[in-house]
GROMACS .gro file of N, CA, C and O in nm:
model
  528
    1UNK      N    1   2.242   3.882  -4.498
    1UNK     CA    2   2.195   3.918  -4.363
    1UNK      C    3   2.068   3.844  -4.334
    1UNK      O    4   1.973   3.845  -4.412
    2UNK      N    5   2.065   3.778  -4.221
    2UNK     CA    6   1.943   3.714  -4.175
    2UNK      C    7   1.873   3.807  -4.077
    2UNK      O    8   1.939   3.871  -3.996
    3UNK      N    9   1.744   3.811  -4.087
    3UNK     CA   10   1.667   3.899  -4.002
    3UNK      C   11   1.601   3.816  -3.894
    3UNK      O   12   1.536   3.715  -3.923
    4UNK      N   13   1.621   3.857  -3.770
    4UNK     CA   14   1.559   3.791  -3.656
    4UNK      C   15   1.412   3.830  -3.653
    4UNK      O   16   1.378   3.945  -3.624
    5UNK      N   17   1.324   3.734  -3.681
    5UNK     CA   18   1.180   3.764  -3.687
    5UNK      C   19   1.121   3.797  -3.551
    5UNK      O   20   1.011   3.852  -3.543
    6UNK      N   21   1.193   3.764  -3.442
    6UNK     CA   22   1.142   3.796  -3.307
    6UNK      C   23   1.176   3.939  -3.268
    6UNK      O   24   1.116   3.993  -3.177
    7UNK      N   25   1.275   3.998  -3.337
    7UNK     CA   26   1.316   4.134  -3.304
    7UNK      C   27   1.223   4.235  -3.371
    7UNK      O   28   1.202   4.229  -3.493
    8UNK      N   29   1.165   4.325  -3.294
    8UNK     CA   30   1.077   4.424  -3.355
    8UNK      C   31   1.156   4.522  -3.444
    8UNK      O   32   1.271   4.556  -3.414
    9UNK      N   33   1.096   4.560  -3.555
    9UNK     CA   34   1.160   4.654  -3.645
    9UNK      C   35   1.146   4.795  -3.589
    9UNK      O   36   1.039   4.833  -3.537
   10UNK      N   37   1.253   4.872  -3.598
   10UNK     CA   38   1.253   5.012  -3.551
   10UNK      C   39   1.338   5.092  -3.648
   10UNK      O   40   1.462   5.089  -3.641
   11UNK      N   41   1.273   5.164  -3.735
   11UNK     CA   42   1.343   5.237  -3.841
   11UNK      C   43   1.436   5.343  -3.787
   11UNK      O   44   1.530   5.386  -3.856
   12UNK      N   45   1.415   5.385  -3.663
   12UNK     CA   46   1.502   5.487  -3.604
   12UNK      C   47   1.630   5.428  -3.543
   12UNK      O   48   1.720   5.501  -3.507
   13UNK      N   49   1.633   5.295  -3.532
   13UNK     CA   50   1.751   5.226  -3.481
   13UNK      C   51   1.848   5.203  -3.597
   13UNK      O   52   1.815   5.134  -3.694
   14UNK      N   53   1.966   5.261  -3.588
   14UNK     CA   54   2.064   5.252  -3.698
   14UNK      C   55   2.102   5.107  -3.730
   14UNK      O   56   2.140   5.077  -3.844
   15UNK      N   57   2.090   5.017  -3.635
   15UNK     CA   58   2.126   4.876  -3.659
   15UNK      C   59   2.013   4.791  -3.712
   15UNK      O   60   2.031   4.675  -3.744
   16UNK      N   61   1.894   4.850  -3.722
   16UNK     CA   62   1.776   4.775  -3.765
   16UNK      C   63   1.779   4.756  -3.917
   16UNK      O   64   1.805   4.850  -3.990
   17UNK      N   65   1.751   4.635  -3.964
   17UNK     CA   66   1.748   4.609  -4.109
   17UNK      C   67   1.648   4.692  -4.186
   17UNK      O   68   1.663   4.720  -4.303
   18UNK      N   69   1.541   4.738  -4.116
   18UNK     CA   70   1.442   4.820  -4.185
   18UNK      C   71   1.502   4.956  -4.225
   18UNK      O   72   1.458   5.015  -4.325
   19UNK      N   73   1.601   5.001  -4.151
   19UNK     CA   74   1.665   5.129  -4.184
   19UNK      C   75   1.731   5.121  -4.320
   19UNK      O   76   1.724   5.213  -4.401
   20UNK      N   77   1.799   5.011  -4.346
   20UNK     CA   78   1.868   4.989  -4.473
   20UNK      C   79   1.769   4.996  -4.591
   20UNK      O   80   1.797   5.058  -4.693
   21UNK      N   81   1.654   4.933  -4.574
   21UNK     CA   82   1.551   4.935  -4.679
   21UNK      C   83   1.498   5.078  -4.696
   21UNK      O   84   1.481   5.128  -4.807
   22UNK      N   85   1.474   5.143  -4.585
   22UNK     CA   86   1.422   5.281  -4.589
   22UNK      C   87   1.516   5.375  -4.663
   22UNK      O   88   1.472   5.457  -4.742
   23UNK      N   89   1.645   5.361  -4.639
   23UNK     CA   90   1.744   5.446  -4.703
   23UNK      C   91   1.739   5.427  -4.855
   23UNK      O   92   1.743   5.525  -4.930
   24UNK      N   93   1.726   5.304  -4.901
   24UNK     CA   94   1.715   5.279  -5.045
   24UNK      C   95   1.589   5.348  -5.102
   24UNK      O   96   1.593   5.409  -5.208
   25UNK      N   97   1.478   5.338  -5.031
   25UNK     CA   98   1.353   5.395  -5.078
   25UNK      C   99   1.349   5.546  -5.069
   25UNK      O  100   1.283   5.611  -5.150
   26UNK      N  101   1.417   5.604  -4.973
   26UNK     CA  102   1.413   5.748  -4.952
   26UNK      C  103   1.496   5.824  -5.054
   26UNK      O  104   1.487   5.946  -5.062
   27UNK      N  105   1.573   5.756  -5.135
   27UNK     CA  106   1.649   5.819  -5.240
   27UNK      C  107   1.553   5.887  -5.338
   27UNK      O  108   1.453   5.827  -5.379
   28UNK      N  109   1.583   6.012  -5.377
   28UNK     CA  110   1.491   6.086  -5.463
   28UNK      C  111   1.465   6.015  -5.594
   28UNK      O  112   1.352   6.011  -5.645
   29UNK      N  113   1.568   5.955  -5.655
   29UNK     CA  114   1.547   5.890  -5.784
   29UNK      C  115   1.466   5.763  -5.768
   29UNK      O  116   1.386   5.730  -5.855
   30UNK      N  117   1.481   5.694  -5.656
   30UNK     CA  118   1.402   5.573  -5.633
   30UNK      C  119   1.255   5.609  -5.624
   30UNK      O  120   1.169   5.544  -5.685
   31UNK      N  121   1.221   5.713  -5.549
   31UNK     CA  122   1.082   5.754  -5.534
   31UNK      C  123   1.024   5.798  -5.667
   31UNK      O  124   0.911   5.764  -5.701
   32UNK      N  125   1.100   5.876  -5.743
   32UNK     CA  126   1.052   5.921  -5.873
   32UNK      C  127   1.036   5.804  -5.970
   32UNK      O  128   0.941   5.799  -6.047
   33UNK      N  129   1.127   5.708  -5.964
   33UNK     CA  130   1.119   5.591  -6.052
   33UNK      C  131   0.996   5.508  -6.018
   33UNK      O  132   0.922   5.465  -6.107
   34UNK      N  133   0.972   5.486  -5.890
   34UNK     CA  134   0.853   5.413  -5.848
   34UNK      C  135   0.725   5.484  -5.895
   34UNK      O  136   0.631   5.419  -5.944
   35UNK      N  137   0.724   5.615  -5.885
   35UNK     CA  138   0.606   5.692  -5.929
   35UNK      C  139   0.586   5.680  -6.079
   35UNK      O  140   0.474   5.662  -6.126
   36UNK      N  141   0.696   5.688  -6.154
   36UNK     CA  142   0.686   5.677  -6.300
   36UNK      C  143   0.635   5.539  -6.342
   36UNK      O  144   0.548   5.525  -6.426
   37UNK      N  145   0.690   5.434  -6.281
   37UNK     CA  146   0.648   5.301  -6.314
   37UNK      C  147   0.504   5.274  -6.271
   37UNK      O  148   0.430   5.201  -6.338
   38UNK      N  149   0.463   5.336  -6.160
   38UNK     CA  150   0.323   5.323  -6.114
   38UNK      C  151   0.229   5.391  -6.213
   38UNK      O  152   0.125   5.337  -6.252
   39UNK      N  153   0.266   5.511  -6.257
   39UNK     CA  154   0.178   5.588  -6.346
   39UNK      C  155   0.180   5.541  -6.490
   39UNK      O  156   0.075   5.541  -6.555
   40UNK      N  157   0.297   5.504  -6.540
   40UNK     CA  158   0.311   5.472  -6.682
   40UNK      C  159   0.326   5.324  -6.713
   40UNK      O  160   0.330   5.285  -6.829
   41UNK      N  161   0.339   5.242  -6.611
   41UNK     CA  162   0.358   5.099  -6.632
   41UNK      C  163   0.501   5.065  -6.672
   41UNK      O  164   0.590   5.151  -6.664
   42UNK      N  165   0.522   4.941  -6.715
   42UNK     CA  166   0.656   4.894  -6.753
   42UNK      C  167   0.710   4.981  -6.866
   42UNK      O  168   0.636   5.021  -6.955
   43UNK      N  169   0.842   5.007  -6.858
   43UNK     CA  170   0.906   5.096  -6.957
   43UNK      C  171   1.042   5.043  -6.998
   43UNK      O  172   1.108   4.975  -6.920
   44UNK      N  173   1.082   5.083  -7.117
   44UNK     CA  174   1.218   5.057  -7.162
   44UNK      C  175   1.309   5.154  -7.088
   44UNK      O  176   1.265   5.255  -7.035
   45UNK      N  177   1.438   5.123  -7.089
   45UNK     CA  178   1.538   5.205  -7.021
   45UNK      C  179   1.528   5.352  -7.065
   45UNK      O  180   1.523   5.442  -6.983
   46UNK      N  181   1.528   5.374  -7.197
   46UNK     CA  182   1.526   5.510  -7.250
   46UNK      C  183   1.395   5.582  -7.217
   46UNK      O  184   1.394   5.702  -7.191
   47UNK      N  185   1.284   5.510  -7.217
   47UNK     CA  186   1.154   5.568  -7.180
   47UNK      C  187   1.157   5.613  -7.033
   47UNK      O  188   1.111   5.722  -6.999
   48UNK      N  189   1.212   5.529  -6.951
   48UNK     CA  190   1.223   5.560  -6.808
   48UNK      C  191   1.311   5.681  -6.787
   48UNK      O  192   1.279   5.770  -6.708
   49UNK      N  193   1.422   5.686  -6.857
   49UNK     CA  194   1.513   5.800  -6.844
   49UNK      C  195   1.442   5.930  -6.884
   49UNK      O  196   1.453   6.031  -6.814
   50UNK      N  197   1.366   5.928  -6.992
   50UNK     CA  198   1.292   6.045  -7.037
   50UNK      C  199   1.184   6.083  -6.935
   50UNK      O  200   1.163   6.202  -6.906
   51UNK      N  201   1.117   5.983  -6.881
   51UNK     CA  202   1.009   6.012  -6.787
   51UNK      C  203   1.059   6.076  -6.659
   51UNK      O  204   0.987   6.151  -6.594
   52UNK      N  205   1.185   6.045  -6.623
   52UNK     CA  206   1.242   6.098  -6.498
   52UNK      C  207   1.304   6.236  -6.517
   52UNK      O  208   1.326   6.307  -6.420
   53UNK      N  209   1.339   6.274  -6.637
   53UNK     CA  210   1.391   6.407  -6.665
   53UNK      C  211   1.506   6.450  -6.575
   53UNK      O  212   1.483   6.483  -6.459
   54UNK      N  213   1.625   6.446  -6.623
   54UNK     CA  214   1.740   6.495  -6.548
   54UNK      C  215   1.826   6.389  -6.484
   54UNK      O  216   1.932   6.419  -6.429
   55UNK      N  217   1.785   6.265  -6.491
   55UNK     CA  218   1.864   6.157  -6.430
   55UNK      C  219   1.974   6.115  -6.530
   55UNK      O  220   1.947   6.103  -6.649
   56UNK      N  221   2.094   6.096  -6.479
   56UNK     CA  222   2.203   6.049  -6.565
   56UNK      C  223   2.189   5.901  -6.590
   56UNK      O  224   2.121   5.830  -6.515
   57UNK      N  225   2.250   5.852  -6.697
   57UNK     CA  226   2.246   5.711  -6.728
   57UNK      C  227   2.306   5.627  -6.611
   57UNK      O  228   2.253   5.523  -6.576
   58UNK      N  229   2.412   5.679  -6.555
   58UNK     CA  230   2.477   5.609  -6.443
   58UNK      C  231   2.382   5.596  -6.324
   58UNK      O  232   2.368   5.489  -6.264
   59UNK      N  233   2.315   5.706  -6.288
   59UNK     CA  234   2.224   5.704  -6.174
   59UNK      C  235   2.101   5.619  -6.203
   59UNK      O  236   2.051   5.548  -6.114
   60UNK      N  237   2.054   5.623  -6.328
   60UNK     CA  238   1.941   5.540  -6.365
   60UNK      C  239   1.975   5.392  -6.348
   60UNK      O  240   1.900   5.316  -6.290
   61UNK      N  241   2.090   5.355  -6.403
   61UNK     CA  242   2.133   5.214  -6.392
   61UNK      C  243   2.152   5.174  -6.246
   61UNK      O  244   2.107   5.065  -6.204
   62UNK      N  245   2.213   5.259  -6.167
   62UNK     CA  246   2.237   5.230  -6.025
   62UNK      C  247   2.106   5.215  -5.950
   62UNK      O  248   2.089   5.121  -5.870
   63UNK      N  249   2.012   5.304  -5.975
   63UNK     CA  250   1.884   5.299  -5.903
   63UNK      C  251   1.804   5.177  -5.947
   63UNK      O  252   1.744   5.110  -5.862
   64UNK      N  253   1.805   5.145  -6.076
   64UNK     CA  254   1.736   5.026  -6.123
   64UNK      C  255   1.793   4.901  -6.057
   64UNK      O  256   1.717   4.813  -6.013
   65UNK      N  257   1.925   4.893  -6.050
   65UNK     CA  258   1.989   4.774  -5.988
   65UNK      C  259   1.949   4.763  -5.840
   65UNK      O  260   1.919   4.655  -5.790
   66UNK      N  261   1.950   4.875  -5.768
   66UNK     CA  262   1.912   4.876  -5.627
   66UNK      C  263   1.767   4.830  -5.608
   66UNK      O  264   1.739   4.744  -5.525
   67UNK      N  265   1.678   4.886  -5.689
   67UNK     CA  266   1.537   4.849  -5.675
   67UNK      C  267   1.511   4.706  -5.719
   67UNK      O  268   1.423   4.637  -5.665
   68UNK      N  269   1.586   4.659  -5.819
   68UNK     CA  270   1.574   4.521  -5.862
   68UNK      C  271   1.626   4.427  -5.751
   68UNK      O  272   1.562   4.326  -5.717
   69UNK      N  273   1.738   4.463  -5.691
   69UNK     CA  274   1.795   4.382  -5.582
   69UNK      C  275   1.700   4.376  -5.462
   69UNK      O  276   1.687   4.273  -5.395
   70UNK      N  277   1.630   4.488  -5.437
   70UNK     CA  278   1.535   4.494  -5.326
   70UNK      C  279   1.403   4.424  -5.359
   70UNK      O  280   1.313   4.419  -5.274
   71UNK      N  281   1.389   4.372  -5.480
   71UNK     CA  282   1.268   4.301  -5.518
   71UNK      C  283   1.151   4.391  -5.554
   71UNK      O  284   1.036   4.347  -5.553
   72UNK      N  285   1.179   4.517  -5.587
   72UNK     CA  286   1.072   4.612  -5.616
   72UNK      C  287   1.053   4.633  -5.768
   72UNK      O  288   0.945   4.670  -5.812
   73UNK      N  289   1.159   4.611  -5.844
   73UNK     CA  290   1.154   4.629  -5.989
   73UNK      C  291   1.198   4.497  -6.053
   73UNK      O  292   1.290   4.431  -6.006
   74UNK      N  293   1.131   4.463  -6.161
   74UNK     CA  294   1.164   4.343  -6.235
   74UNK      C  295   1.214   4.383  -6.374
   74UNK      O  296   1.147   4.460  -6.443
   75UNK      N  297   1.329   4.331  -6.411
   75UNK     CA  298   1.386   4.352  -6.544
   75UNK      C  299   1.351   4.230  -6.626
   75UNK      O  300   1.390   4.119  -6.593
   76UNK      N  301   1.276   4.251  -6.733
   76UNK     CA  302   1.240   4.138  -6.818
   76UNK      C  303   1.295   4.160  -6.959
   76UNK      O  304   1.297   4.272  -7.008
   77UNK      N  305   1.341   4.050  -7.020
   77UNK     CA  306   1.401   4.057  -7.154
   77UNK      C  307   1.325   3.964  -7.246
   77UNK      O  308   1.302   3.846  -7.215
   78UNK      N  309   1.282   4.018  -7.361
   78UNK     CA  310   1.218   3.936  -7.464
   78UNK      C  311   1.321   3.917  -7.576
   78UNK      O  312   1.341   4.004  -7.660
   79UNK      N  313   1.388   3.799  -7.577
   79UNK     CA  314   1.493   3.775  -7.676
   79UNK      C  315   1.438   3.746  -7.816
   79UNK      O  316   1.515   3.743  -7.911
   80UNK      N  317   1.308   3.727  -7.826
   80UNK     CA  318   1.247   3.699  -7.957
   80UNK      C  319   1.248   3.821  -8.048
   80UNK      O  320   1.233   3.811  -8.169
   81UNK      N  321   1.259   3.937  -7.990
   81UNK     CA  322   1.257   4.064  -8.064
   81UNK      C  323   1.400   4.107  -8.087
   81UNK      O  324   1.485   4.092  -8.001
   82UNK      N  325   1.428   4.163  -8.205
   82UNK     CA  326   1.562   4.215  -8.233
   82UNK      C  327   1.554   4.366  -8.253
   82UNK      O  328   1.476   4.410  -8.338
   83UNK      N  329   1.631   4.444  -8.181
   83UNK     CA  330   1.712   4.403  -8.067
   83UNK      C  331   1.621   4.358  -7.952
   83UNK      O  332   1.504   4.395  -7.948
   84UNK      N  333   1.679   4.278  -7.860
   84UNK     CA  334   1.598   4.229  -7.750
   84UNK      C  335   1.526   4.340  -7.674
   84UNK      O  336   1.584   4.447  -7.651
   85UNK      N  337   1.401   4.318  -7.643
   85UNK     CA  338   1.319   4.415  -7.572
   85UNK      C  339   1.339   4.397  -7.421
   85UNK      O  340   1.309   4.291  -7.367
   86UNK      N  341   1.394   4.500  -7.358
   86UNK     CA  342   1.415   4.498  -7.213
   86UNK      C  343   1.318   4.596  -7.150
   86UNK      O  344   1.315   4.713  -7.187
   87UNK      N  345   1.237   4.545  -7.058
   87UNK     CA  346   1.140   4.629  -6.991
   87UNK      C  347   1.165   4.625  -6.840
   87UNK      O  348   1.205   4.522  -6.785
   88UNK      N  349   1.138   4.738  -6.776
   88UNK     CA  350   1.146   4.748  -6.630
   88UNK      C  351   1.005   4.776  -6.580
   88UNK      O  352   0.939   4.870  -6.627
   89UNK      N  353   0.961   4.695  -6.486
   89UNK     CA  354   0.828   4.714  -6.428
   89UNK      C  355   0.829   4.685  -6.281
   89UNK      O  356   0.930   4.636  -6.226
   90UNK      N  357   0.720   4.713  -6.217
   90UNK     CA  358   0.710   4.692  -6.073
   90UNK      C  359   0.672   4.548  -6.043
   90UNK      O  360   0.590   4.487  -6.113
   91UNK      N  361   0.731   4.491  -5.941
   91UNK     CA  362   0.689   4.362  -5.887
   91UNK      C  363   0.565   4.390  -5.800
   91UNK      O  364   0.527   4.506  -5.779
   92UNK      N  365   0.505   4.285  -5.746
   92UNK     CA  366   0.392   4.307  -5.655
   92UNK      C  367   0.436   4.390  -5.534
   92UNK      O  368   0.366   4.483  -5.492
   93UNK      N  369   0.556   4.358  -5.481
   93UNK     CA  370   0.610   4.434  -5.368
   93UNK      C  371   0.636   4.579  -5.408
   93UNK      O  372   0.605   4.672  -5.332
   94UNK      N  373   0.690   4.599  -5.527
   94UNK     CA  374   0.716   4.733  -5.577
   94UNK      C  375   0.586   4.811  -5.599
   94UNK      O  376   0.580   4.931  -5.570
   95UNK      N  377   0.483   4.741  -5.645
   95UNK     CA  378   0.353   4.805  -5.662
   95UNK      C  379   0.295   4.852  -5.530
   95UNK      O  380   0.234   4.959  -5.522
   96UNK      N  381   0.319   4.773  -5.424
   96UNK     CA  382   0.272   4.811  -5.290
   96UNK      C  383   0.335   4.943  -5.247
   96UNK      O  384   0.265   5.034  -5.204
   97UNK      N  385   0.468   4.949  -5.255
   97UNK     CA  386   0.535   5.072  -5.207
   97UNK      C  387   0.508   5.189  -5.300
   97UNK      O  388   0.495   5.302  -5.254
   98UNK      N  389   0.495   5.161  -5.430
   98UNK     CA  390   0.462   5.270  -5.523
   98UNK      C  391   0.326   5.330  -5.489
   98UNK      O  392   0.308   5.453  -5.494
   99UNK      N  393   0.233   5.245  -5.450
   99UNK     CA  394   0.101   5.292  -5.412
   99UNK      C  395   0.108   5.372  -5.281
   99UNK      O  396   0.040   5.473  -5.265
  100UNK      N  397   0.191   5.326  -5.188
  100UNK     CA  398   0.208   5.396  -5.061
  100UNK      C  399   0.267   5.535  -5.082
  100UNK      O  400   0.241   5.626  -5.002
  101UNK      N  401   0.348   5.553  -5.184
  101UNK     CA  402   0.411   5.683  -5.207
  101UNK      C  403   0.319   5.780  -5.280
  101UNK      O  404   0.352   5.898  -5.294
  102UNK      N  405   0.205   5.732  -5.327
  102UNK     CA  406   0.112   5.819  -5.399
  102UNK      C  407   0.072   5.941  -5.315
  102UNK      O  408   0.067   6.053  -5.365
  103UNK      N  409   0.046   5.920  -5.186
  103UNK     CA  410   0.007   6.030  -5.098
  103UNK      C  411   0.119   6.134  -5.086
  103UNK      O  412   0.094   6.255  -5.087
  104UNK      N  413   0.242   6.087  -5.075
  104UNK     CA  414   0.357   6.178  -5.067
  104UNK      C  415   0.368   6.261  -5.196
  104UNK      O  416   0.389   6.383  -5.192
  105UNK      N  417   0.353   6.195  -5.310
  105UNK     CA  418   0.360   6.266  -5.437
  105UNK      C  419   0.251   6.370  -5.449
  105UNK      O  420   0.271   6.483  -5.489
  106UNK      N  421   0.129   6.332  -5.410
  106UNK     CA  422   0.015   6.422  -5.415
  106UNK      C  423   0.034   6.542  -5.323
  106UNK      O  424   0.010   6.657  -5.362
  107UNK      N  425   0.078   6.516  -5.201
  107UNK     CA  426   0.102   6.624  -5.106
  107UNK      C  427   0.206   6.720  -5.161
  107UNK      O  428   0.193   6.842  -5.153
  108UNK      N  429   0.314   6.665  -5.216
  108UNK     CA  430   0.423   6.749  -5.271
  108UNK      C  431   0.371   6.838  -5.382
  108UNK      O  432   0.405   6.957  -5.386
  109UNK      N  433   0.291   6.785  -5.471
  109UNK     CA  434   0.239   6.864  -5.580
  109UNK      C  435   0.147   6.975  -5.529
  109UNK      O  436   0.149   7.089  -5.579
  110UNK      N  437   0.065   6.944  -5.425
  110UNK     CA  438  -0.028   7.042  -5.370
  110UNK      C  439   0.044   7.150  -5.289
  110UNK      O  440   0.000   7.264  -5.284
  111UNK      N  441   0.152   7.114  -5.220
  111UNK     CA  442   0.214   7.205  -5.125
  111UNK      C  443   0.349   7.261  -5.169
  111UNK      O  444   0.414   7.335  -5.094
  112UNK      N  445   0.393   7.233  -5.289
  112UNK     CA  446   0.523   7.280  -5.336
  112UNK      C  447   0.535   7.433  -5.329
  112UNK      O  448   0.640   7.485  -5.288
  113UNK      N  449   0.431   7.503  -5.368
  113UNK     CA  450   0.436   7.649  -5.368
  113UNK      C  451   0.459   7.702  -5.226
  113UNK      O  452   0.539   7.794  -5.205
  114UNK      N  453   0.390   7.643  -5.126
  114UNK     CA  454   0.409   7.686  -4.987
  114UNK      C  455   0.549   7.658  -4.937
  114UNK      O  456   0.607   7.737  -4.862
  115UNK      N  457   0.603   7.544  -4.975
  115UNK     CA  458   0.741   7.511  -4.935
  115UNK      C  459   0.839   7.609  -4.996
  115UNK      O  460   0.930   7.658  -4.928
  116UNK      N  461   0.819   7.641  -5.123
  116UNK     CA  462   0.909   7.737  -5.187
  116UNK      C  463   0.898   7.876  -5.123
  116UNK      O  464   0.998   7.945  -5.107
  117UNK      N  465   0.776   7.916  -5.086
  117UNK     CA  466   0.757   8.043  -5.014
  117UNK      C  467   0.833   8.041  -4.881
  117UNK      O  468   0.896   8.140  -4.843
  118UNK      N  469   0.826   7.932  -4.810
  118UNK     CA  470   0.896   7.918  -4.682
  118UNK      C  471   1.047   7.927  -4.702
  118UNK      O  472   1.117   7.990  -4.623
  119UNK      N  473   1.096   7.867  -4.810
  119UNK     CA  474   1.240   7.877  -4.838
  119UNK      C  475   1.284   8.018  -4.864
  119UNK      O  476   1.389   8.062  -4.815
  120UNK      N  477   1.205   8.090  -4.944
  120UNK     CA  478   1.239   8.229  -4.976
  120UNK      C  479   1.239   8.313  -4.847
  120UNK      O  480   1.332   8.391  -4.822
  121UNK      N  481   1.138   8.295  -4.763
  121UNK     CA  482   1.130   8.368  -4.636
  121UNK      C  483   1.249   8.334  -4.547
  121UNK      O  484   1.311   8.424  -4.487
  122UNK      N  485   1.284   8.208  -4.537
  122UNK     CA  486   1.398   8.165  -4.459
  122UNK      C  487   1.526   8.230  -4.512
  122UNK      O  488   1.609   8.282  -4.437
  123UNK      N  489   1.548   8.222  -4.643
  123UNK     CA  490   1.669   8.278  -4.704
  123UNK      C  491   1.677   8.430  -4.679
  123UNK      O  492   1.786   8.482  -4.653
  124UNK      N  493   1.564   8.499  -4.683
  124UNK     CA  494   1.566   8.642  -4.656
  124UNK      C  495   1.600   8.672  -4.510
  124UNK      O  496   1.676   8.762  -4.483
  125UNK      N  497   1.546   8.592  -4.419
  125UNK     CA  498   1.574   8.611  -4.276
  125UNK      C  499   1.719   8.583  -4.245
  125UNK      O  500   1.778   8.641  -4.153
  126UNK      N  501   1.781   8.490  -4.319
  126UNK     CA  502   1.919   8.450  -4.290
  126UNK      C  503   2.020   8.504  -4.385
  126UNK      O  504   2.134   8.458  -4.386
  127UNK      N  505   1.980   8.600  -4.468
  127UNK     CA  506   2.073   8.657  -4.566
  127UNK      C  507   2.194   8.722  -4.500
  127UNK      O  508   2.306   8.713  -4.550
  128UNK      N  509   2.175   8.785  -4.384
  128UNK     CA  510   2.284   8.851  -4.315
  128UNK      C  511   2.384   8.747  -4.260
  128UNK      O  512   2.502   8.777  -4.248
  129UNK      N  513   2.338   8.626  -4.228
  129UNK     CA  514   2.425   8.522  -4.177
  129UNK      C  515   2.525   8.477  -4.286
  129UNK      O  516   2.635   8.434  -4.254
  130UNK      N  517   2.483   8.484  -4.410
  130UNK     CA  518   2.566   8.438  -4.520
  130UNK      C  519   2.690   8.524  -4.538
  130UNK      O  520   2.795   8.474  -4.578
  131UNK      N  521   2.680   8.651  -4.508
  131UNK     CA  522   2.792   8.742  -4.527
  131UNK      C  523   2.893   8.736  -4.413
  131UNK      O  524   3.004   8.784  -4.425
  132UNK      N  525   2.853   8.677  -4.301
  132UNK     CA  526   2.940   8.676  -4.183
  132UNK      C  527   3.048   8.573  -4.192
  132UNK      O  528   3.050   8.480  -4.261
   0.00000   0.00000   0.00000
C-alpha cells in the first residue's frame, strides 16, 4: 500500500492507513509487549512469554511478527552462540511508541481499582436485565 502524503491522516476514517496501524497497536498483547520490552529491554522468546504472563505461544509469535512487520520490534540472531541466541527488542520507532504508552500504563495502574468498582456497580444495576 502506498500512502498519499498529501492526504491528511484521520484515525477515525475506516479507509485511512493510520487506522490499520492503530488497530495493530491497540491489541492488548501488543501494548503489553511494548511495555515489557520498554521496561526490561531486549528479551529471549521465553523471557518475553514469562514477562507477559498468560500469553499463548501462538499469540506471542503472532504479535511479535506483527510488531516486527510494523517496524517496532527487531528480531536479532547471534549464530555464534549454540543454540543461536535470538533476542527481541524495540527499534527506534518501537521505542517511541513504547514511551508514548507509558502514560496509559501508569493511568491504568493508578485507576484500576476505580474501574473495577464501576464495573461492580454497573453489574449490580443491570443484574435484573440478565435474567430477562
